[in-house]
């Protein structure tokens, strides 16, 4: 069987059955080592990743990376967990930062410390594993950053200019700007001042700006305490009292897509979304797209987001060695620059940031600088096995109840905290 046909059959098998790609053929010692990569980037970002994988495959003869799209982050994670149980997981995948502690504590992630150059990758500290989580006892290196992001404020430059408004820097200024930018006719809103998905990531940003923390040092689910309540109440006021903010329909990334489309169509003057969509929004908008840091309250604060590359401990050693070669290549400044400038994600290599500065990239593309500048306000995530479950099972459903049904924010967060403690 030819290598090309084998690769095609492997790709079809993965697409239909969700099983891992890249099993070696010991009998065919002359062929390249195939390794599987499951990924979740869609749209333009998918095109960029597939282009980079193709370039890696063309750059050498010994390794062939077979990249397979597995849906959004949460869909891909569900497939990965199923594959781990079935012992059919790919050697490589990428997962959201909140789930890394859980997967590590479950013993399924390969420690990377001993791999060549693992300690000398030159990563941006705030985006790497070491800076993403609250300092605890030393942990093995199990995750490498690549598509890393923060939430930022986007606004329609033409609308803001017509309204003669400055970029809001505080919650009060955000509310006033949203009022000025909302367009109504006979009680019907044609343009919302602000649109923001009602989801964990954006709530954590607001909670942090109000001075709260997700968890205490002992792992107790604080959920921001009073700050978490204030974050929800800001949304409630803007949706129900000011009537200037639209909570987009849909859940998870469906709501994010609606937010982007409403912004591009002029139905929202300002939006909260990820820096990951920067290039997409710039290329598809018919107006000047501007970006700014999230407004603060008691302090400036943003969570980091996006995903980390991880390697499965159960994979054969020869696949892990081949996978490491690819991951190390992806961490190089050249690759992180290509990824960042093509998408809007942040470059994860320190040398890449320095090079972009020297070459004047951020001066020419100030929107790209926003997320990098926000890193000084980044909130570390707690290294807690329960973090992802607290997000998905305890908090996320109650955010929707509070905002869409206008239920009491304090009571709902108390319920979320109680559930988190009961399930521990």
Coordinates of N, CA and C in Angstrom, one line a residue, residues 76-237:
X76 N -14.1 18.7 20.9 CA -12.8 17.9 20.8 C -12.4 17.3 22.1
X77 N -12.6 18.0 23.2 CA -12.2 17.5 24.5 C -13.0 16.2 24.8
X78 N -14.3 16.3 24.5 CA -15.2 15.1 24.8 C -14.7 13.9 24.0
X79 N -14.3 14.1 22.7 CA -13.8 13.0 21.9 C -12.5 12.5 22.4
X80 N -11.6 13.4 22.9 CA -10.4 13.0 23.4 C -10.5 12.2 24.7
X81 N -11.4 12.6 25.6 CA -11.6 11.8 26.8 C -12.2 10.4 26.5
X82 N -13.1 10.3 25.5 CA -13.6 9.0 25.1 C -12.5 8.2 24.5
X83 N -11.6 8.8 23.7 CA -10.5 8.1 23.0 C -9.5 7.6 24.1
X84 N -9.3 8.4 25.1 CA -8.4 8.0 26.2 C -8.9 6.7 26.9
X85 N -10.1 6.7 27.2 CA -10.7 5.5 27.8 C -10.7 4.3 26.9
X86 N -10.9 4.5 25.6 CA -10.9 3.4 24.6 C -9.4 3.1 24.2
X87 N -8.4 3.8 24.7 CA -7.0 3.5 24.3 C -6.8 3.8 22.9
X88 N -7.5 4.7 22.3 CA -7.3 5.1 20.9 C -7.0 6.6 20.7
X89 N -6.4 7.2 21.7 CA -6.2 8.6 21.7 C -5.0 8.9 20.7
X90 N -5.1 10.1 20.1 CA -3.9 10.5 19.3 C -2.7 10.8 20.2
X91 N -1.6 10.9 19.6 CA -0.4 11.2 20.4 C -0.4 12.7 20.8
X92 N -1.0 13.5 19.9 CA -1.0 15.0 20.2 C -2.4 15.5 20.1
X93 N -2.7 16.5 21.0 CA -4.0 17.2 20.8 C -3.7 18.6 21.5
X94 N -4.7 19.4 21.5 CA -4.6 20.7 22.3 C -5.9 20.9 23.1
X95 N -5.8 21.4 24.3 CA -6.9 21.5 25.2 C -6.9 22.9 25.9
X96 N -8.0 23.3 26.4 CA -8.1 24.6 27.1 C -7.4 24.5 28.4
X97 N -6.9 25.6 28.8 CA -6.0 25.7 30.0 C -6.7 25.2 31.3
X98 N -8.1 25.4 31.4 CA -8.8 24.9 32.6 C -8.8 23.4 32.8
X99 N -8.5 22.7 31.7 CA -8.6 21.2 31.8 C -7.3 20.6 32.0
X100 N -6.2 21.3 31.8 CA -4.8 20.7 31.9 C -4.6 20.1 33.3
X101 N -4.9 20.8 34.4 CA -4.7 20.2 35.7 C -5.5 18.9 35.9
X102 N -6.7 18.8 35.4 CA -7.5 17.6 35.5 C -6.8 16.5 34.8
X103 N -6.4 16.7 33.5 CA -5.7 15.7 32.7 C -4.4 15.2 33.3
X104 N -3.7 16.2 33.9 CA -2.4 15.8 34.5 C -2.6 15.0 35.8
X105 N -3.6 15.4 36.6 CA -3.8 14.6 37.8 C -4.4 13.2 37.5
X106 N -5.0 13.1 36.4 CA -5.5 11.8 35.9 C -4.4 10.9 35.4
X107 N -3.2 11.5 35.2 CA -2.1 10.7 34.8 C -2.0 10.3 33.3
X108 N -2.7 11.1 32.5 CA -2.8 10.8 31.1 C -1.8 11.6 30.2
X109 N -1.2 12.7 30.8 CA -0.3 13.5 30.0 C 1.1 13.1 30.1
X110 N 1.8 13.2 29.0 CA 3.3 12.9 29.0 C 4.1 14.0 29.6
X111 N 4.9 13.8 30.6 CA 5.8 14.8 31.1 C 6.8 15.1 30.0
X112 N 7.1 16.4 29.8 CA 7.9 16.8 28.7 C 9.3 17.4 29.1
X113 N 9.5 17.4 30.4 CA 10.8 18.1 30.9 C 12.0 17.5 30.3
X114 N 12.1 16.2 30.1 CA 13.3 15.5 29.7 C 13.5 15.5 28.1
X115 N 12.5 16.0 27.4 CA 12.7 16.0 25.9 C 13.7 17.1 25.5
X116 N 14.4 16.9 24.4 CA 15.4 17.8 24.0 C 14.9 19.3 23.9
X117 N 15.6 20.2 24.5 CA 15.4 21.6 24.5 C 14.1 22.0 25.2
X118 N 13.5 21.1 26.0 CA 12.2 21.4 26.7 C 12.4 22.6 27.6
X119 N 13.6 22.7 28.2 CA 13.8 23.8 29.2 C 14.3 25.1 28.5
X120 N 14.5 25.1 27.2 CA 15.1 26.2 26.5 C 14.2 26.7 25.3
X121 N 12.9 26.6 25.5 CA 12.0 27.0 24.4 C 11.8 28.5 24.3
X122 N 12.2 29.3 25.3 CA 12.1 30.7 25.3 C 10.7 31.2 25.2
X123 N 9.8 30.6 25.9 CA 8.4 31.0 25.9 C 8.1 32.3 26.7
X124 N 7.1 33.0 26.3 CA 6.6 34.1 27.1 C 6.0 33.6 28.4
X125 N 6.6 34.0 29.5 CA 6.2 33.4 30.8 C 4.7 33.4 31.1
X126 N 4.0 34.5 30.8 CA 2.6 34.6 31.2 C 1.7 33.7 30.3
X127 N 2.3 33.2 29.2 CA 1.5 32.4 28.3 C 1.9 30.9 28.5
X128 N 3.0 30.6 29.1 CA 3.5 29.3 29.2 C 2.9 28.6 30.5
X129 N 3.0 27.3 30.6 CA 2.4 26.6 31.8 C 2.8 27.3 33.1
X130 N 4.1 27.7 33.2 CA 4.6 28.2 34.5 C 3.9 29.4 34.9
X131 N 3.5 30.3 34.0 CA 2.8 31.6 34.3 C 1.3 31.6 34.2
X132 N 0.8 30.5 33.7 CA -0.7 30.5 33.5 C -1.4 30.1 34.7
X133 N -0.7 29.4 35.6 CA -1.4 28.9 36.8 C -0.8 29.5 38.1
X134 N -1.6 29.6 39.1 CA -1.1 30.1 40.4 C 0.0 29.2 40.9
X135 N 1.1 29.9 41.4 CA 2.2 29.1 41.8 C 1.9 28.1 42.9
X136 N 2.2 26.9 42.8 CA 2.0 25.8 43.8 C 3.4 25.1 43.9
X137 N 3.3 23.9 44.4 CA 4.6 23.1 44.3 C 4.9 22.8 42.9
X138 N 6.2 22.6 42.6 CA 6.6 22.4 41.2 C 5.8 21.3 40.5
X139 N 5.4 21.6 39.3 CA 4.7 20.6 38.5 C 5.5 20.2 37.3
X140 N 5.4 19.0 36.8 CA 6.2 18.7 35.5 C 5.6 19.4 34.4
X141 N 6.4 19.7 33.4 CA 5.9 20.3 32.2 C 5.1 19.4 31.4
X142 N 3.8 19.7 31.2 CA 2.9 18.8 30.5 C 2.2 19.5 29.4
X143 N 2.3 20.8 29.2 CA 1.5 21.5 28.3 C 2.4 22.6 27.6
X144 N 2.3 22.8 26.3 CA 3.0 23.8 25.6 C 2.0 24.8 25.0
X145 N 2.2 26.1 25.2 CA 1.2 27.1 24.7 C 1.4 27.2 23.1
X146 N 0.3 27.5 22.5 CA 0.4 27.9 21.1 C -0.7 28.9 20.7
X147 N -1.9 28.5 20.7 CA -3.0 29.5 20.4 C -3.5 30.1 21.7
X148 N -2.8 31.1 22.2 CA -3.1 31.7 23.5 C -3.7 33.1 23.2
X149 N -4.6 33.5 24.1 CA -5.4 34.7 23.9 C -5.9 35.3 25.2
X150 N -6.4 36.5 25.1 CA -7.2 37.2 26.1 C -8.5 37.7 25.5
X151 N -9.5 38.0 26.3 CA -10.6 38.7 25.8 C -10.3 40.2 25.7
X152 N -10.7 40.8 24.6 CA -10.5 42.2 24.4 C -11.8 42.9 24.0
X153 N -11.8 44.2 24.0 CA -13.0 45.0 23.6 C -12.7 45.4 22.1
X154 N -13.7 45.1 21.3 CA -13.7 45.5 19.9 C -14.8 46.6 19.7
X155 N -14.5 47.6 18.9 CA -15.6 48.6 18.6 C -15.5 49.0 17.2
X156 N -16.7 49.4 16.7 CA -16.9 49.9 15.3 C -16.3 51.3 15.3
X157 N -15.2 51.5 14.6 CA -14.5 52.8 14.7 C -15.4 53.9 14.1
X158 N -16.2 53.6 13.1 CA -17.0 54.7 12.5 C -18.1 55.1 13.5
X159 N -18.7 54.1 14.2 CA -19.8 54.5 15.1 C -19.3 55.3 16.3
X160 N -18.1 54.9 16.8 CA -17.6 55.6 17.9 C -17.2 57.0 17.5
X161 N -16.7 57.2 16.3 CA -16.3 58.5 15.9 C -17.5 59.4 15.7
X162 N -18.6 58.8 15.1 CA -19.8 59.6 14.9 C -20.4 60.1 16.3
X163 N -20.3 59.2 17.2 CA -20.8 59.5 18.6 C -19.9 60.4 19.4
X164 N -18.7 60.6 18.8 CA -17.7 61.4 19.5 C -17.4 60.9 20.9
X165 N -17.2 59.6 21.0 CA -16.9 59.0 22.2 C -15.4 58.5 22.3
X166 N -14.9 58.5 23.5 CA -13.6 57.9 23.8 C -13.8 56.5 24.2
X167 N -12.7 55.7 24.0 CA -12.8 54.3 24.4 C -13.0 54.2 25.9
X168 N -14.1 53.4 26.3 CA -14.3 53.2 27.7 C -13.2 52.5 28.5
X169 N -12.9 53.1 29.6 CA -11.8 52.5 30.4 C -12.3 52.0 31.8
X170 N -13.5 52.2 32.1 CA -14.1 51.7 33.3 C -15.5 51.2 33.1
X171 N -16.0 50.4 34.1 CA -17.4 49.9 33.9 C -18.4 51.0 33.7
X172 N -18.3 52.1 34.5 CA -19.2 53.2 34.3 C -19.1 53.8 32.9
X173 N -17.9 54.0 32.4 CA -17.7 54.5 31.0 C -18.3 53.5 30.0
X174 N -18.2 52.3 30.3 CA -18.7 51.2 29.4 C -20.2 51.4 29.3
X175 N -20.9 51.5 30.4 CA -22.3 51.7 30.4 C -22.8 52.9 29.7
X176 N -22.1 54.0 29.9 CA -22.4 55.3 29.3 C -22.2 55.2 27.7
X177 N -21.1 54.6 27.3 CA -20.8 54.4 25.9 C -21.9 53.5 25.3
X178 N -22.3 52.5 25.9 CA -23.3 51.6 25.4 C -24.6 52.3 25.2
X179 N -24.9 53.1 26.2 CA -26.2 53.9 26.0 C -26.1 54.8 24.8
X180 N -25.0 55.5 24.7 CA -24.9 56.4 23.6 C -24.8 55.8 22.2
X181 N -24.4 54.5 22.1 CA -24.2 53.8 20.9 C -25.4 53.0 20.5
X182 N -26.3 52.7 21.5 CA -27.5 51.9 21.2 C -28.5 52.8 20.3
X183 N -29.0 52.2 19.3 CA -29.9 52.8 18.3 C -31.3 52.1 18.4
X184 N -32.3 52.9 18.8 CA -33.7 52.4 18.9 C -34.6 53.1 17.9
X185 N -35.6 52.4 17.5 CA -36.7 52.9 16.7 C -38.0 52.2 17.1
X186 N -38.9 53.0 17.7 CA -40.2 52.4 18.2 C -39.9 51.2 19.1
X187 N -39.1 51.4 20.1 CA -38.7 50.3 21.1 C -38.0 49.1 20.5
X188 N -37.7 49.2 19.2 CA -36.9 48.1 18.6 C -35.4 48.6 18.4
X189 N -34.5 47.7 18.9 CA -33.1 48.0 18.8 C -32.5 47.6 17.5
X190 N -32.0 48.5 16.7 CA -31.3 48.1 15.5 C -29.8 48.0 15.7
X191 N -29.2 48.7 16.6 CA -27.8 48.5 17.0 C -27.7 48.5 18.5
X192 N -27.1 47.5 19.0 CA -26.8 47.3 20.4 C -25.5 48.0 20.8
X193 N -25.5 48.7 21.9 CA -24.3 49.3 22.3 C -23.2 48.3 22.6
X194 N -23.5 47.2 23.2 CA -22.6 46.1 23.6 C -23.2 44.8 23.4
X195 N -22.4 43.8 22.9 CA -22.8 42.4 22.9 C -21.6 41.6 23.4
X196 N -22.0 40.7 24.3 CA -21.0 39.8 25.0 C -21.6 38.5 25.3
X197 N -20.9 37.4 24.9 CA -21.4 36.0 25.2 C -21.5 35.9 26.8
X198 N -22.6 35.3 27.2 CA -22.8 35.0 28.6 C -22.1 33.7 28.9
X199 N -20.8 33.8 29.2 CA -20.1 32.6 29.5 C -18.9 32.8 30.4
X200 N -18.4 31.7 30.9 CA -17.4 31.7 32.0 C -16.2 32.7 31.8
X201 N -15.6 32.6 30.6 CA -14.4 33.4 30.4 C -14.6 34.9 30.6
X202 N -15.7 35.4 30.1 CA -16.0 36.9 30.2 C -16.4 37.2 31.6
X203 N -17.2 36.3 32.3 CA -17.5 36.5 33.7 C -16.3 36.5 34.6
X204 N -15.3 35.6 34.3 CA -14.1 35.6 35.1 C -13.4 36.9 34.9
X205 N -13.3 37.5 33.7 CA -12.7 38.8 33.5 C -13.4 39.9 34.4
X206 N -14.7 39.9 34.4 CA -15.4 40.9 35.2 C -15.2 40.7 36.6
X207 N -15.3 39.4 37.1 CA -15.1 39.1 38.5 C -13.7 39.5 38.9
X208 N -12.7 39.3 38.1 CA -11.3 39.7 38.4 C -11.2 41.2 38.5
X209 N -11.9 41.9 37.6 CA -11.8 43.4 37.6 C -12.5 44.0 38.9
X210 N -13.4 43.2 39.5 CA -14.1 43.6 40.7 C -13.3 43.2 41.9
X211 N -12.1 42.5 41.7 CA -11.2 42.2 42.8 C -11.3 40.8 43.3
X212 N -12.1 39.9 42.6 CA -12.3 38.5 43.1 C -11.3 37.5 42.5
X213 N -11.3 36.3 43.0 CA -10.5 35.2 42.6 C -11.5 34.0 42.4
X214 N -11.1 33.1 41.4 CA -11.9 31.9 41.2 C -11.9 31.0 42.4
X215 N -10.7 30.7 42.9 CA -10.5 29.8 44.0 C -9.5 30.3 44.9
X216 N -9.5 29.9 46.2 CA -8.5 30.2 47.2 C -7.3 29.4 47.0
X217 N -6.3 29.7 47.8 CA -5.0 28.9 47.7 C -5.2 27.4 48.1
X218 N -6.3 27.2 48.9 CA -6.5 25.8 49.3 C -7.5 25.1 48.4
X219 N -7.8 25.7 47.2 CA -8.7 25.1 46.3 C -10.2 25.4 46.6
X220 N -10.5 26.1 47.6 CA -11.9 26.4 47.9 C -12.5 27.3 46.8
X221 N -13.7 26.9 46.3 CA -14.3 27.7 45.2 C -14.9 29.0 45.6
X222 N -14.1 30.0 45.6 CA -14.5 31.3 46.0 C -15.6 31.9 45.0
X223 N -15.3 31.7 43.8 CA -16.2 32.2 42.7 C -16.3 33.7 42.8
X224 N -15.2 34.3 43.3 CA -15.2 35.8 43.4 C -15.8 36.4 44.6
X225 N -16.6 35.5 45.3 CA -17.4 36.0 46.4 C -18.2 37.2 46.0
X226 N -18.2 38.4 46.7 CA -19.0 39.5 46.3 C -18.6 40.0 44.9
X227 N -17.4 39.9 44.5 CA -17.0 40.4 43.2 C -17.6 39.6 42.1
X228 N -17.8 38.3 42.3 CA -18.5 37.4 41.3 C -20.0 37.9 41.2
X229 N -20.6 38.3 42.3 CA -22.0 38.8 42.2 C -22.0 40.1 41.4
X230 N -21.1 41.0 41.7 CA -21.0 42.3 41.1 C -20.8 42.1 39.5
X231 N -20.0 41.2 39.2 CA -19.8 40.9 37.7 C -21.1 40.5 37.0
X232 N -21.9 39.6 37.7 CA -23.2 39.2 37.1 C -24.2 40.4 37.1
X233 N -24.1 41.2 38.2 CA -25.1 42.3 38.2 C -24.8 43.4 37.2
X234 N -23.5 43.5 36.8 CA -23.2 44.5 35.7 C -24.0 44.0 34.4
X235 N -23.9 42.7 34.1 CA -24.6 42.2 32.9 C -26.1 42.4 33.1
X236 N -26.6 42.1 34.2 CA -28.1 42.2 34.5 C -28.5 43.6 34.2
X237 N -27.8 44.6 34.7 CA -28.2 46.0 34.6 C -28.1 46.4 33.1

